Amino acid sequence: QVQLEESGGGLVQAGGSLRLSCAASGRTFNTYAQGWFRQAPGKEREFVAAISWSGDSTYYADSVKGRFTISRNNAKNTVYLQMNSLKPEDTAVYYCAAQNSRRNYYSWFSAREYTYWGQGTQVTVSS
């Protein structure tokens, strides 16, 4: 199977930046599209960004468009989420996830469509 591990979370001031990393290990050849999700206390887990295996296609939640960038380096088995112009409302636990097969891009937006998940990393943005 596949193990995913997030890193890069922490405490930053509003307007600052963070880069999250998601390193995959194990049967990495079984990872296809990958995404980032986040969940704040008292709120449902929400889609943040997704990227195809090739990196040619990316999608973002409206709330992060223009501020966040998802990318991947398959040679390093790592997916990144560059977060700029952070806002207090970005505060959440961020999770990376991967699908285990080629699937229509419509599936990329739903957490239930992902097979592998990391443990999450806390991002806190102070005002």
Tab-separated table of N, CA, C and O in Angstrom:
chain	number	residue	atom	x	y	z
A	1	GLN	N	0.830	-1.185	0.000
A	1	GLN	CA	0.000	0.000	0.000
A	1	GLN	C	0.870	1.242	0.000
A	1	GLN	O	2.082	1.159	-0.166
A	2	VAL	N	0.226	2.387	0.206
A	2	VAL	CA	0.899	3.672	0.141
A	2	VAL	C	0.767	4.383	1.472
A	2	VAL	O	-0.304	4.391	2.089
A	3	GLN	N	1.854	4.991	1.900
A	3	GLN	CA	1.851	5.842	3.078
A	3	GLN	C	2.100	7.276	2.651
A	3	GLN	O	2.983	7.545	1.841
A	4	LEU	N	1.328	8.198	3.199
A	4	LEU	CA	1.487	9.615	2.922
A	4	LEU	C	1.819	10.335	4.214
A	4	LEU	O	1.225	10.061	5.251
A	5	GLU	N	2.746	11.265	4.137
A	5	GLU	CA	3.147	12.016	5.314
A	5	GLU	C	3.263	13.493	4.978
A	5	GLU	O	4.089	13.880	4.155
A	6	GLU	N	2.458	14.312	5.650
A	6	GLU	CA	2.508	15.752	5.453
A	6	GLU	C	3.561	16.381	6.361
A	6	GLU	O	3.839	15.877	7.445
A	7	SER	N	4.082	17.504	5.918
A	7	SER	CA	4.990	18.293	6.733
A	7	SER	C	4.903	19.745	6.283
A	7	SER	O	4.389	20.040	5.215
A	8	GLY	N	5.405	20.640	7.109
A	8	GLY	CA	5.467	22.043	6.748
A	8	GLY	C	4.453	22.932	7.424
A	8	GLY	O	4.481	24.154	7.237
A	9	GLY	N	3.548	22.352	8.204
A	9	GLY	CA	2.571	23.168	8.902
A	9	GLY	C	3.216	23.950	10.028
A	9	GLY	O	4.366	23.722	10.399
A	10	GLY	N	2.454	24.883	10.583
A	10	GLY	CA	2.961	25.688	11.672
A	10	GLY	C	2.123	26.921	11.889
A	10	GLY	O	1.000	27.031	11.391
A	11	LEU	N	2.671	27.848	12.652
A	11	LEU	CA	2.007	29.101	12.983
A	11	LEU	C	2.628	30.232	12.178
A	11	LEU	O	3.850	30.411	12.194
A	12	VAL	N	1.793	30.971	11.472
A	12	VAL	CA	2.262	32.101	10.683
A	12	VAL	C	1.332	33.286	10.884
A	12	VAL	O	0.175	33.137	11.287
A	13	GLN	N	1.847	34.455	10.583
A	13	GLN	CA	1.059	35.673	10.666
A	13	GLN	C	0.245	35.856	9.390
A	13	GLN	O	0.644	35.417	8.308
A	14	ALA	N	-0.906	36.485	9.514
A	14	ALA	CA	-1.722	36.774	8.342
A	14	ALA	C	-0.888	37.497	7.291
A	14	ALA	O	-0.122	38.402	7.601
A	15	GLY	N	-1.050	37.060	6.048
A	15	GLY	CA	-0.268	37.613	4.957
A	15	GLY	C	1.007	36.848	4.669
A	15	GLY	O	1.640	37.078	3.625
A	16	GLY	N	1.355	35.938	5.540
A	16	GLY	CA	2.559	35.150	5.367
A	16	GLY	C	2.355	33.953	4.468
A	16	GLY	O	1.285	33.762	3.888
A	17	SER	N	3.390	33.131	4.377
A	17	SER	CA	3.378	31.978	3.482
A	17	SER	C	3.862	30.725	4.186
A	17	SER	O	4.657	30.778	5.130
A	18	LEU	N	3.378	29.600	3.708
A	18	LEU	CA	3.844	28.288	4.124
A	18	LEU	C	3.854	27.377	2.917
A	18	LEU	O	3.051	27.555	1.996
A	19	ARG	N	4.742	26.397	2.922
A	19	ARG	CA	4.725	25.363	1.907
A	19	ARG	C	4.576	24.014	2.578
A	19	ARG	O	5.432	23.603	3.367
A	20	LEU	N	3.486	23.342	2.260
A	20	LEU	CA	3.250	22.006	2.770
A	20	LEU	C	3.793	20.980	1.790
A	20	LEU	O	3.732	21.170	0.576
A	21	SER	N	4.314	19.894	2.327
A	21	SER	CA	4.809	18.800	1.516
A	21	SER	C	4.089	17.523	1.894
A	21	SER	O	3.726	17.327	3.053
A	22	CYS	N	3.899	16.661	0.921
A	22	CYS	CA	3.287	15.356	1.143
A	22	CYS	C	4.160	14.316	0.470
A	22	CYS	O	4.177	14.219	-0.761
A	23	ALA	N	4.875	13.561	1.266
A	23	ALA	CA	5.782	12.544	0.749
A	23	ALA	C	5.104	11.184	0.749
A	23	ALA	O	4.534	10.770	1.763
A	24	ALA	N	5.180	10.497	-0.370
A	24	ALA	CA	4.588	9.175	-0.512
A	24	ALA	C	5.665	8.102	-0.443
A	24	ALA	O	6.769	8.273	-0.973
A	25	SER	N	5.338	7.014	0.208
A	25	SER	CA	6.246	5.880	0.277
A	25	SER	C	5.447	4.596	0.098
A	25	SER	O	4.224	4.604	0.158
A	26	GLY	N	6.152	3.502	-0.111
A	26	GLY	CA	5.489	2.239	-0.365
A	26	GLY	C	5.265	2.045	-1.855
A	26	GLY	O	6.144	2.320	-2.666
A	27	ARG	N	4.068	1.621	-2.216
A	27	ARG	CA	3.731	1.357	-3.611
A	27	ARG	C	3.321	2.655	-4.294
A	27	ARG	O	2.157	2.855	-4.646
A	28	THR	N	4.300	3.515	-4.481
A	28	THR	CA	4.011	4.842	-5.018
A	28	THR	C	3.503	4.806	-6.451
A	28	THR	O	2.886	5.772	-6.902
A	29	PHE	N	3.762	3.708	-7.152
A	29	PHE	CA	3.257	3.588	-8.512
A	29	PHE	C	1.739	3.459	-8.544
A	29	PHE	O	1.133	3.537	-9.611
A	30	ASN	N	1.137	3.263	-7.395
A	30	ASN	CA	-0.320	3.191	-7.292
A	30	ASN	C	-0.965	4.532	-6.990
A	30	ASN	O	-2.177	4.601	-6.780
A	31	THR	N	-0.168	5.590	-6.941
A	31	THR	CA	-0.722	6.910	-6.702
A	31	THR	C	-0.976	7.599	-8.034
A	31	THR	O	-0.109	7.641	-8.905
A	32	TYR	N	-2.145	8.163	-8.165
A	32	TYR	CA	-2.521	8.865	-9.389
A	32	TYR	C	-2.819	10.313	-9.029
A	32	TYR	O	-1.924	11.019	-8.578
A	33	ALA	N	-4.042	10.764	-9.224
A	33	ALA	CA	-4.362	12.122	-8.819
A	33	ALA	C	-4.196	12.269	-7.305
A	33	ALA	O	-4.457	11.335	-6.543
A	34	GLN	N	-3.747	13.440	-6.878
A	34	GLN	CA	-3.614	13.724	-5.457
A	34	GLN	C	-4.266	15.055	-5.139
A	34	GLN	O	-4.376	15.930	-5.994
A	35	GLY	N	-4.684	15.175	-3.895
A	35	GLY	CA	-5.360	16.386	-3.482
A	35	GLY	C	-4.999	16.798	-2.079
A	35	GLY	O	-4.382	16.044	-1.317
A	36	TRP	N	-5.366	18.022	-1.772
A	36	TRP	CA	-5.259	18.568	-0.426
A	36	TRP	C	-6.654	18.928	0.071
A	36	TRP	O	-7.449	19.528	-0.667
A	37	PHE	N	-6.927	18.565	1.308
A	37	PHE	CA	-8.168	18.903	1.977
A	37	PHE	C	-7.832	19.543	3.315
A	37	PHE	O	-6.731	19.384	3.832
A	38	ARG	N	-8.794	20.253	3.880
A	38	ARG	CA	-8.568	20.847	5.188
A	38	ARG	C	-9.845	20.772	6.015
A	38	ARG	O	-10.946	20.722	5.488
A	39	GLN	N	-9.655	20.782	7.324
A	39	GLN	CA	-10.787	20.719	8.231
A	39	GLN	C	-10.509	21.583	9.456
A	39	GLN	O	-9.526	21.371	10.161
A	40	ALA	N	-11.378	22.544	9.679
A	40	ALA	CA	-11.295	23.411	10.840
A	40	ALA	C	-12.245	22.893	11.912
A	40	ALA	O	-13.224	22.208	11.604
A	41	PRO	N	-11.989	23.217	13.178
A	41	PRO	CA	-12.877	22.768	14.249
A	41	PRO	C	-14.317	23.188	14.001
A	41	PRO	O	-14.588	24.346	13.683
A	42	GLY	N	-15.230	22.244	14.136
A	42	GLY	CA	-16.635	22.529	13.951
A	42	GLY	C	-17.087	22.628	12.514
A	42	GLY	O	-18.255	22.944	12.265
A	43	LYS	N	-16.193	22.376	11.573
A	43	LYS	CA	-16.542	22.461	10.166
A	43	LYS	C	-16.281	21.131	9.463
A	43	LYS	O	-15.530	20.289	9.945
A	44	GLU	N	-16.919	20.966	8.325
A	44	GLU	CA	-16.718	19.767	7.526
A	44	GLU	C	-15.393	19.841	6.781
A	44	GLU	O	-14.866	20.923	6.520
A	45	ARG	N	-14.863	18.675	6.456
A	45	ARG	CA	-13.654	18.641	5.657
A	45	ARG	C	-13.960	19.181	4.263
A	45	ARG	O	-14.952	18.788	3.636
A	46	GLU	N	-13.119	20.074	3.779
A	46	GLU	CA	-13.369	20.710	2.503
A	46	GLU	C	-12.204	20.544	1.543
A	46	GLU	O	-11.038	20.471	1.936
A	47	PHE	N	-12.549	20.518	0.282
A	47	PHE	CA	-11.574	20.423	-0.783
A	47	PHE	C	-10.767	21.703	-0.887
A	47	PHE	O	-11.313	22.806	-0.781
A	48	VAL	N	-9.467	21.565	-1.097
A	48	VAL	CA	-8.587	22.715	-1.264
A	48	VAL	C	-8.002	22.762	-2.670
A	48	VAL	O	-8.124	23.759	-3.375
A	49	ALA	N	-7.357	21.673	-3.086
A	49	ALA	CA	-6.707	21.640	-4.391
A	49	ALA	C	-6.465	20.201	-4.809
A	49	ALA	O	-6.381	19.303	-3.974
A	50	ALA	N	-6.342	19.980	-6.111
A	50	ALA	CA	-6.043	18.651	-6.635
A	50	ALA	C	-5.152	18.771	-7.854
A	50	ALA	O	-5.146	19.802	-8.538
A	51	ILE	N	-4.416	17.706	-8.141
A	51	ILE	CA	-3.501	17.700	-9.267
A	51	ILE	C	-3.484	16.317	-9.900
A	51	ILE	O	-3.524	15.302	-9.208
A	52	SER	N	-3.435	16.282	-11.228
A	52	SER	CA	-3.351	15.018	-11.941
A	52	SER	C	-1.983	14.392	-11.745
A	52	SER	O	-1.037	15.032	-11.267
A	53	TRP	N	-1.864	13.121	-12.124
A	53	TRP	CA	-0.587	12.440	-11.967
A	53	TRP	C	0.523	13.164	-12.728
A	53	TRP	O	1.642	13.304	-12.223
A	54	SER	N	0.230	13.604	-13.924
A	54	SER	CA	1.229	14.269	-14.753
A	54	SER	C	1.526	15.689	-14.288
A	54	SER	O	2.558	16.256	-14.653
A	55	GLY	N	0.619	16.263	-13.523
A	55	GLY	CA	0.758	17.643	-13.118
A	55	GLY	C	0.196	18.633	-14.118
A	55	GLY	O	0.241	19.843	-13.879
A	56	ASP	N	-0.342	18.138	-15.216
A	56	ASP	CA	-0.851	19.014	-16.266
A	56	ASP	C	-2.171	19.677	-15.903
A	56	ASP	O	-2.500	20.728	-16.456
A	57	SER	N	-2.924	19.060	-14.998
A	57	SER	CA	-4.226	19.591	-14.622
A	57	SER	C	-4.269	19.872	-13.134
A	57	SER	O	-3.896	19.019	-12.325
A	58	THR	N	-4.725	21.056	-12.778
A	58	THR	CA	-4.883	21.424	-11.378
A	58	THR	C	-6.232	22.088	-11.167
A	58	THR	O	-6.769	22.738	-12.067
A	59	TYR	N	-6.769	21.941	-9.959
A	59	TYR	CA	-8.049	22.534	-9.598
A	59	TYR	C	-7.952	23.079	-8.191
A	59	TYR	O	-7.261	22.521	-7.338
A	60	TYR	N	-8.676	24.165	-7.950
A	60	TYR	CA	-8.628	24.833	-6.663
A	60	TYR	C	-10.019	25.212	-6.187
A	60	TYR	O	-10.901	25.530	-6.986
A	61	ALA	N	-10.189	25.184	-4.887
A	61	ALA	CA	-11.387	25.748	-4.303
A	61	ALA	C	-11.384	27.258	-4.533
A	61	ALA	O	-10.326	27.894	-4.555
A	62	ASP	N	-12.569	27.827	-4.699
A	62	ASP	CA	-12.660	29.264	-4.945
A	62	ASP	C	-12.002	30.074	-3.830
A	62	ASP	O	-11.439	31.144	-4.076
A	63	SER	N	-12.049	29.571	-2.619
A	63	SER	CA	-11.531	30.298	-1.480
A	63	SER	C	-10.014	30.455	-1.485
A	63	SER	O	-9.481	31.313	-0.773
A	64	VAL	N	-9.318	29.638	-2.281
A	64	VAL	CA	-7.857	29.693	-2.282
A	64	VAL	C	-7.274	30.053	-3.640
A	64	VAL	O	-6.045	30.191	-3.754
A	65	LYS	N	-8.102	30.213	-4.642
A	65	LYS	CA	-7.606	30.549	-5.976
A	65	LYS	C	-6.800	31.839	-5.944
A	65	LYS	O	-7.197	32.818	-5.327
A	66	GLY	N	-5.668	31.806	-6.614
A	66	GLY	CA	-4.800	32.967	-6.662
A	66	GLY	C	-3.852	33.071	-5.499
A	66	GLY	O	-2.930	33.898	-5.532
A	67	ARG	N	-4.061	32.259	-4.468
A	67	ARG	CA	-3.201	32.299	-3.286
A	67	ARG	C	-2.421	31.000	-3.087
A	67	ARG	O	-1.275	31.034	-2.634
A	68	PHE	N	-3.041	29.878	-3.408
A	68	PHE	CA	-2.413	28.574	-3.212
A	68	PHE	C	-2.017	27.980	-4.554
A	68	PHE	O	-2.697	28.185	-5.570
A	69	THR	N	-0.943	27.209	-4.558
A	69	THR	CA	-0.491	26.513	-5.754
A	69	THR	C	-0.130	25.078	-5.402
A	69	THR	O	0.677	24.843	-4.502
A	70	ILE	N	-0.734	24.134	-6.110
A	70	ILE	CA	-0.404	22.732	-5.915
A	70	ILE	C	0.550	22.293	-7.023
A	70	ILE	O	0.412	22.709	-8.178
A	71	SER	N	1.520	21.478	-6.674
A	71	SER	CA	2.480	20.966	-7.645
A	71	SER	C	2.952	19.596	-7.187
A	71	SER	O	2.689	19.184	-6.054
A	72	ARG	N	3.639	18.893	-8.063
A	72	ARG	CA	4.165	17.593	-7.676
A	72	ARG	C	5.471	17.312	-8.396
A	72	ARG	O	5.712	17.785	-9.505
A	73	ASN	N	6.298	16.527	-7.746
A	73	ASN	CA	7.553	16.061	-8.302
A	73	ASN	C	7.541	14.548	-8.160
A	73	ASN	O	7.830	14.012	-7.088
A	74	ASN	N	7.184	13.866	-9.238
A	74	ASN	CA	7.035	12.420	-9.167
A	74	ASN	C	8.362	11.704	-8.931
A	74	ASN	O	8.380	10.606	-8.366
A	75	ALA	N	9.462	12.298	-9.369
A	75	ALA	CA	10.766	11.705	-9.114
A	75	ALA	C	11.056	11.648	-7.623
A	75	ALA	O	11.794	10.776	-7.158
A	76	LYS	N	10.478	12.580	-6.871
A	76	LYS	CA	10.652	12.620	-5.425
A	76	LYS	C	9.438	12.074	-4.683
A	76	LYS	O	9.417	12.073	-3.451
A	77	ASN	N	8.429	11.638	-5.430
A	77	ASN	CA	7.195	11.124	-4.833
A	77	ASN	C	6.599	12.111	-3.837
A	77	ASN	O	6.156	11.731	-2.750
A	78	THR	N	6.581	13.358	-4.225
A	78	THR	CA	6.152	14.408	-3.315
A	78	THR	C	5.205	15.377	-4.004
A	78	THR	O	5.431	15.765	-5.152
A	79	VAL	N	4.157	15.756	-3.293
A	79	VAL	CA	3.220	16.782	-3.721
A	79	VAL	C	3.341	17.960	-2.771
A	79	VAL	O	3.521	17.779	-1.564
A	80	TYR	N	3.220	19.163	-3.316
A	80	TYR	CA	3.399	20.368	-2.529
A	80	TYR	C	2.145	21.235	-2.579
A	80	TYR	O	1.370	21.196	-3.533
A	81	LEU	N	1.981	22.028	-1.546
A	81	LEU	CA	0.957	23.057	-1.538
A	81	LEU	C	1.606	24.343	-1.046
A	81	LEU	O	1.897	24.479	0.145
A	82	GLN	N	1.855	25.247	-1.976
A	82	GLN	CA	2.401	26.550	-1.634
A	82	GLN	C	1.245	27.463	-1.265
A	82	GLN	O	0.341	27.677	-2.066
A	83	MET	N	1.281	28.011	-0.072
A	83	MET	CA	0.203	28.845	0.434
A	83	MET	C	0.740	30.246	0.685
A	83	MET	O	1.614	30.439	1.536
A	84	ASN	N	0.229	31.203	-0.058
A	84	ASN	CA	0.625	32.596	0.081
A	84	ASN	C	-0.562	33.437	0.545
A	84	ASN	O	-1.710	33.016	0.455
A	85	SER	N	-0.266	34.627	1.020
A	85	SER	CA	-1.303	35.557	1.474
A	85	SER	C	-2.280	34.876	2.419
A	85	SER	O	-3.497	34.991	2.279
A	86	LEU	N	-1.746	34.181	3.385
A	86	LEU	CA	-2.579	33.403	4.292
A	86	LEU	C	-3.496	34.292	5.125
A	86	LEU	O	-3.120	35.396	5.528
A	87	LYS	N	-4.684	33.782	5.377
A	87	LYS	CA	-5.703	34.465	6.149
A	87	LYS	C	-6.054	33.643	7.383
A	87	LYS	O	-5.889	32.424	7.378
A	88	PRO	N	-6.559	34.277	8.424
A	88	PRO	CA	-6.963	33.508	9.608
A	88	PRO	C	-7.950	32.394	9.287
A	88	PRO	O	-7.906	31.338	9.928
A	89	GLU	N	-8.815	32.596	8.308
A	89	GLU	CA	-9.782	31.574	7.947
A	89	GLU	C	-9.158	30.367	7.255
A	89	GLU	O	-9.839	29.372	7.002
A	90	ASP	N	-7.867	30.439	6.939
A	90	ASP	CA	-7.155	29.281	6.414
A	90	ASP	C	-6.728	28.327	7.516
A	90	ASP	O	-6.230	27.233	7.227
A	91	THR	N	-6.890	28.729	8.761
A	91	THR	CA	-6.506	27.890	9.884
A	91	THR	C	-7.289	26.585	9.866
A	91	THR	O	-8.517	26.585	9.847
A	92	ALA	N	-6.569	25.480	9.864
A	92	ALA	CA	-7.201	24.163	9.791
A	92	ALA	C	-6.126	23.091	9.857
A	92	ALA	O	-4.931	23.383	9.779
A	93	VAL	N	-6.566	21.857	9.991
A	93	VAL	CA	-5.683	20.722	9.772
A	93	VAL	C	-5.727	20.395	8.287
A	93	VAL	O	-6.807	20.223	7.720
A	94	TYR	N	-4.578	20.332	7.670
A	94	TYR	CA	-4.483	20.062	6.246
A	94	TYR	C	-4.068	18.616	6.010
A	94	TYR	O	-3.108	18.131	6.610
A	95	TYR	N	-4.788	17.950	5.125
A	95	TYR	CA	-4.542	16.557	4.803
A	95	TYR	C	-4.215	16.408	3.323
A	95	TYR	O	-4.844	17.035	2.477
A	96	CYS	N	-3.256	15.559	3.017
A	96	CYS	CA	-3.044	15.191	1.631
A	96	CYS	C	-3.649	13.817	1.392
A	96	CYS	O	-3.790	13.012	2.312
A	97	ALA	N	-4.023	13.561	0.158
A	97	ALA	CA	-4.688	12.315	-0.192
A	97	ALA	C	-4.338	11.923	-1.617
A	97	ALA	O	-3.943	12.763	-2.430
A	98	ALA	N	-4.486	10.643	-1.917
A	98	ALA	CA	-4.179	10.138	-3.250
A	98	ALA	C	-5.218	9.124	-3.689
A	98	ALA	O	-5.706	8.329	-2.877
A	99	GLN	N	-5.544	9.157	-4.961
A	99	GLN	CA	-6.369	8.116	-5.554
A	99	GLN	C	-5.467	6.980	-6.013
A	99	GLN	O	-4.285	7.185	-6.294
A	100	ASN	N	-6.036	5.780	-6.117
A	100	ASN	CA	-5.242	4.603	-6.447
A	100	ASN	C	-5.485	4.085	-7.857
A	100	ASN	O	-5.039	2.987	-8.203
A	101	SER	N	-6.161	4.854	-8.667
A	101	SER	CA	-6.412	4.468	-10.041
A	101	SER	C	-6.760	5.701	-10.851
A	101	SER	O	-7.071	6.760	-10.289
A	102	ARG	N	-6.724	5.563	-12.162
A	102	ARG	CA	-7.151	6.653	-13.024
A	102	ARG	C	-8.659	6.799	-12.938
A	102	ARG	O	-9.398	5.851	-13.168
A	103	ARG	N	-9.094	7.993	-12.616
A	103	ARG	CA	-10.510	8.268	-12.479
A	103	ARG	C	-10.828	9.625	-13.069
A	103	ARG	O	-9.958	10.492	-13.189
A	104	ASN	N	-12.082	9.792	-13.424
A	104	ASN	CA	-12.528	11.058	-13.977
A	104	ASN	C	-12.230	12.189	-13.001
A	104	ASN	O	-12.344	12.019	-11.786
A	105	TYR	N	-11.889	13.347	-13.544
A	105	TYR	CA	-11.490	14.466	-12.685
A	105	TYR	C	-12.597	14.922	-11.755
A	105	TYR	O	-12.316	15.548	-10.732
A	106	TYR	N	-13.845	14.623	-12.081
A	106	TYR	CA	-14.938	14.999	-11.187
A	106	TYR	C	-14.772	14.360	-9.805
A	106	TYR	O	-15.222	14.917	-8.801
A	107	SER	N	-14.114	13.205	-9.769
A	107	SER	CA	-13.914	12.527	-8.501
A	107	SER	C	-12.891	13.216	-7.615
A	107	SER	O	-12.839	12.947	-6.412
A	108	TRP	N	-12.096	14.090	-8.173
A	108	TRP	CA	-10.998	14.691	-7.421
A	108	TRP	C	-11.471	15.631	-6.322
A	108	TRP	O	-10.703	15.933	-5.402
A	109	PHE	N	-12.710	16.099	-6.410
A	109	PHE	CA	-13.210	17.107	-5.486
A	109	PHE	C	-13.825	16.525	-4.225
A	109	PHE	O	-14.139	17.270	-3.292
A	110	SER	N	-13.984	15.221	-4.173
A	110	SER	CA	-14.673	14.571	-3.067
A	110	SER	C	-13.706	13.741	-2.239
A	110	SER	O	-12.994	12.883	-2.758
A	111	ALA	N	-13.695	13.973	-0.935
A	111	ALA	CA	-12.792	13.245	-0.050
A	111	ALA	C	-13.046	11.743	-0.080
A	111	ALA	O	-12.112	10.950	0.050
A	112	ARG	N	-14.288	11.349	-0.271
A	112	ARG	CA	-14.626	9.927	-0.249
A	112	ARG	C	-14.050	9.179	-1.440
A	112	ARG	O	-14.028	7.951	-1.438
A	113	GLU	N	-13.572	9.889	-2.445
A	113	GLU	CA	-13.036	9.268	-3.646
A	113	GLU	C	-11.535	9.005	-3.556
A	113	GLU	O	-10.942	8.524	-4.523
A	114	TYR	N	-10.927	9.283	-2.428
A	114	TYR	CA	-9.495	9.077	-2.243
A	114	TYR	C	-9.233	7.863	-1.373
A	114	TYR	O	-9.935	7.636	-0.374
A	115	THR	N	-8.218	7.114	-1.734
A	115	THR	CA	-7.885	5.879	-1.035
A	115	THR	C	-6.883	6.093	0.090
A	115	THR	O	-7.034	5.537	1.185
A	116	TYR	N	-5.850	6.881	-0.175
A	116	TYR	CA	-4.759	7.057	0.774
A	116	TYR	C	-4.794	8.448	1.384
A	116	TYR	O	-5.045	9.441	0.693
A	117	TRP	N	-4.504	8.516	2.681
A	117	TRP	CA	-4.539	9.776	3.420
A	117	TRP	C	-3.345	9.905	4.344
A	117	TRP	O	-2.882	8.913	4.918
A	118	GLY	N	-2.856	11.126	4.475
A	118	GLY	CA	-1.843	11.417	5.466
A	118	GLY	C	-2.477	11.674	6.817
A	118	GLY	O	-3.707	11.673	6.972
A	119	GLN	N	-1.642	11.901	7.812
A	119	GLN	CA	-2.126	12.092	9.177
A	119	GLN	C	-2.594	13.512	9.448
A	119	GLN	O	-3.251	13.764	10.461
A	120	GLY	N	-2.263	14.435	8.573
A	120	GLY	CA	-2.655	15.818	8.730
A	120	GLY	C	-1.572	16.655	9.378
A	120	GLY	O	-0.778	16.169	10.181
A	121	THR	N	-1.543	17.921	9.030
A	121	THR	CA	-0.617	18.873	9.636
A	121	THR	C	-1.366	20.157	9.945
A	121	THR	O	-2.160	20.639	9.137
A	122	GLN	N	-1.120	20.700	11.123
A	122	GLN	CA	-1.848	21.878	11.581
A	122	GLN	C	-1.269	23.142	10.973
A	122	GLN	O	-0.059	23.369	11.011
A	123	VAL	N	-2.139	23.968	10.434
A	123	VAL	CA	-1.783	25.293	9.956
A	123	VAL	C	-2.599	26.307	10.741
A	123	VAL	O	-3.831	26.239	10.755
A	124	THR	N	-1.917	27.219	11.404
A	124	THR	CA	-2.578	28.253	12.184
A	124	THR	C	-2.108	29.615	11.705
A	124	THR	O	-0.904	29.880	11.660
A	125	VAL	N	-3.058	30.463	11.353
A	125	VAL	CA	-2.751	31.803	10.859
A	125	VAL	C	-3.287	32.810	11.859
A	125	VAL	O	-4.492	32.873	12.110
A	126	SER	N	-2.409	33.597	12.427
A	126	SER	CA	-2.790	34.586	13.416
A	126	SER	C	-3.130	35.910	12.746
A	126	SER	O	-2.575	36.264	11.704
A	127	SER	N	-4.030	36.658	13.358
A	127	SER	CA	-4.436	37.948	12.830
A	127	SER	C	-3.584	39.063	13.390
A	127	SER	O	-2.789	38.865	14.320
